[in-house]
Amino acid sequence: MAKKKLVLKQEEEHDSVTTQVRRADFPPHFVFGVSTSSYQIEGGVDEGGRGKSIWDVFSHTEGKIVDGSNADVSVDHYHRYKEDIDLIAELGFKAYRFSISWPRIFPDGLGTKVNEEGIAFYNNVIDSLLEKGIEPFVTLYHWDLPLHLHDSIGGWLNKQIVDYFAIFADACFAHFGDRVKNWTTINEPLHIAVGGYDTGRSAPGRSHNPSVETYLAAHHMILAHSAAVSIYQNKYKEKQGGQIGLVVDCEWAEANSDKIEDQCAAQRRVEFQLGWFLHPLYFGDYPKTMRERLGDRLPEFTDEDKELILNGPMDFVGLNQYTSRLVFHAEDSGEEGHFEKSQQVAKMVEWEDGEMIGEKAASDWLYIVPWGMRKVLKYISDTYNNPPIYIMENGMDDEENENVPLQEVLDDKRRVAFYKGYIAEVAQAIKDGVDVRGYCAWSLLDNFEWSHGYTKRFGLVYVDFKKGLTRHPKSSAIWFKDFLKDSQE
Ligand code: GBH
């Protein structure tokens, strides 16, 4: 099909670029970093005065995590942060993107009294990074909501959460903002809403009333994000001189034919992912395509809300980009969950001739499609007036298999090819005129992969879960080291 040829031709064009991608293809001030999140790596769940989060309960609930594991210890970053930061420095990364565990700062989330031990832990992390010349990129919320806020007020379902999040954000800016210049508020509100309140595959694991709760949770996240941004812009920015954004995630949707209805379906699919959050933040309301399908299940922004979301806009878009799908219009897509069904978009991973859109990684959702990265970046740039973009996550996983010898596991050739391919597409996007300013690989370490427990390994650095949690850089880590050295020549 014409459509198919076009895409493949573009892919071929990139093959030559791909094998040659160099640090020098990026502007000198472009920043390369590596990414993690608090619950996935810290462990130390009962230490330092930390309160419980909804993920502690979820991971300890039978049947929620495929290998029956939890992140009570995880990779013990809480105690090994110095070693981990040394590793980041050794690999040559100039940025480290991590998240702050809200219940370490306010154990019950209410924000009455800050937990000094929590502040001290992140101060240590931040200071160690700066000593090594690594720029901290801090995410305020990567899914670990203080349990008490869920139990007492219903967490993201209650509008009061906006105030509690604002108090938490304010405390973080006040304590860390003298040294942290790059903030993001919420990581993947889409997944928090859909995983937490529709499919129930993420904490708090609700699928009780998905046609209402999913959209309400998302609505409150937009307001909470905006409240934090507004505090930063009005109270801290001038003095501290940093910047703040939101982290959205997007699977690129490529129409599987040239038919108008399939083209519209592809557009709609991207609007349901990015537009759900970025349309309100840039234009003041949800995308029309969402309203048409969801009606008043999508809450309204009051005049007061609108003032909040449009006033003091964020400085950049944070993007998590992993994978892509071919899509077509389908009245009844057969997809699972209210959010997926309501889009009237069916997804597939094969072209018409049976060729795959890309190789599958270990996770069922993750097909390797480098050109999707360039398209998502271009889309954001075209739709939202070319905002600065930082890629906050991009990576792939291998299946845990204890029978494969360590030396073999460490030589992760497929991940090296993955990064070469995707990073080359980022360079192309910059040539297209997209204002991409930074890139973080997911993830520094193998870690607790949410409902997949320790069965999937996303790390550049292997962690031996059986032998003392020792760290072993994989070939991909070494590839980054060489790639980044290139810039200093
Ligand atoms: C990121 O999300 C997360 O920010 C990060 O914490 C995580 O470790 C990383 O991806 C790798 O997964 O299990 O079928 O319900 C990426 C977007 C959204 C992709 C949720 C997987 C779950 C599919 N993710 N989705 S399913």
XYZ file of N, CA and C and ligand atoms in Angstrom, residues 40 142-143 187-188 191 201 249 320 322 365 393 442 449-450 452 458, ligand 1:
77
model
N 10.265 2.545 42.400
C 10.872 1.453 41.641
C 12.289 1.107 42.087
N 5.649 10.309 40.832
C 5.738 9.146 39.941
C 4.994 8.002 40.651
N 3.725 8.253 40.877
C 2.729 7.230 41.228
C 2.627 6.816 42.699
N 4.193 12.349 36.536
C 4.630 11.437 35.486
C 3.455 10.631 34.943
N 3.147 10.827 33.663
C 2.137 10.036 32.970
C 0.759 10.037 33.637
N -1.510 7.268 32.379
C -1.442 5.924 32.933
C -1.958 5.871 34.365
N -4.911 -2.019 36.750
C -3.632 -2.740 36.800
C -2.531 -1.995 37.550
N 2.874 10.663 28.276
C 3.380 9.519 27.511
C 2.525 9.319 26.275
N 7.495 10.798 27.609
C 7.947 9.414 27.680
C 7.509 8.727 26.401
N 8.005 5.231 24.012
C 8.564 3.883 23.907
C 8.173 3.174 22.618
N 3.436 -4.824 25.488
C 3.024 -3.545 24.893
C 4.158 -2.870 24.124
N 11.777 9.694 29.286
C 11.958 8.240 29.311
C 11.921 7.694 27.900
N 15.482 5.368 29.918
C 14.867 4.573 30.989
C 15.403 3.168 30.871
N 9.425 -3.338 38.122
C 8.659 -2.891 36.968
C 7.146 -3.042 37.256
N 6.704 -2.341 38.278
C 5.281 -2.249 38.616
C 4.596 -3.614 38.645
N 4.655 -5.955 36.786
C 5.490 -7.047 36.284
C 6.607 -7.405 37.250
N 14.706 -3.299 32.478
C 14.834 -2.109 31.624
C 16.184 -1.408 31.796
C 6.866 4.155 31.926
O 5.570 4.123 31.411
C 6.868 4.469 33.406
O 6.925 5.863 33.627
C 7.997 3.794 34.138
O 7.811 3.918 35.520
C 8.079 2.345 33.705
O 9.012 1.597 34.425
C 8.416 2.333 32.234
O 7.403 2.975 31.526
C 8.505 0.943 31.640
O 7.266 0.326 31.685
O 0.590 -3.649 31.542
O -0.755 -3.881 29.564
O -1.559 -2.522 31.390
C 5.459 3.833 30.018
C 3.998 3.781 29.582
C 1.987 2.855 30.428
C 3.495 1.487 29.226
C 1.338 1.614 31.007
C 2.850 0.248 29.805
C 0.876 -0.680 30.821
C 0.355 -1.648 29.840
N 3.364 2.600 30.126
N 1.466 0.482 30.121
S -0.402 -3.017 30.654
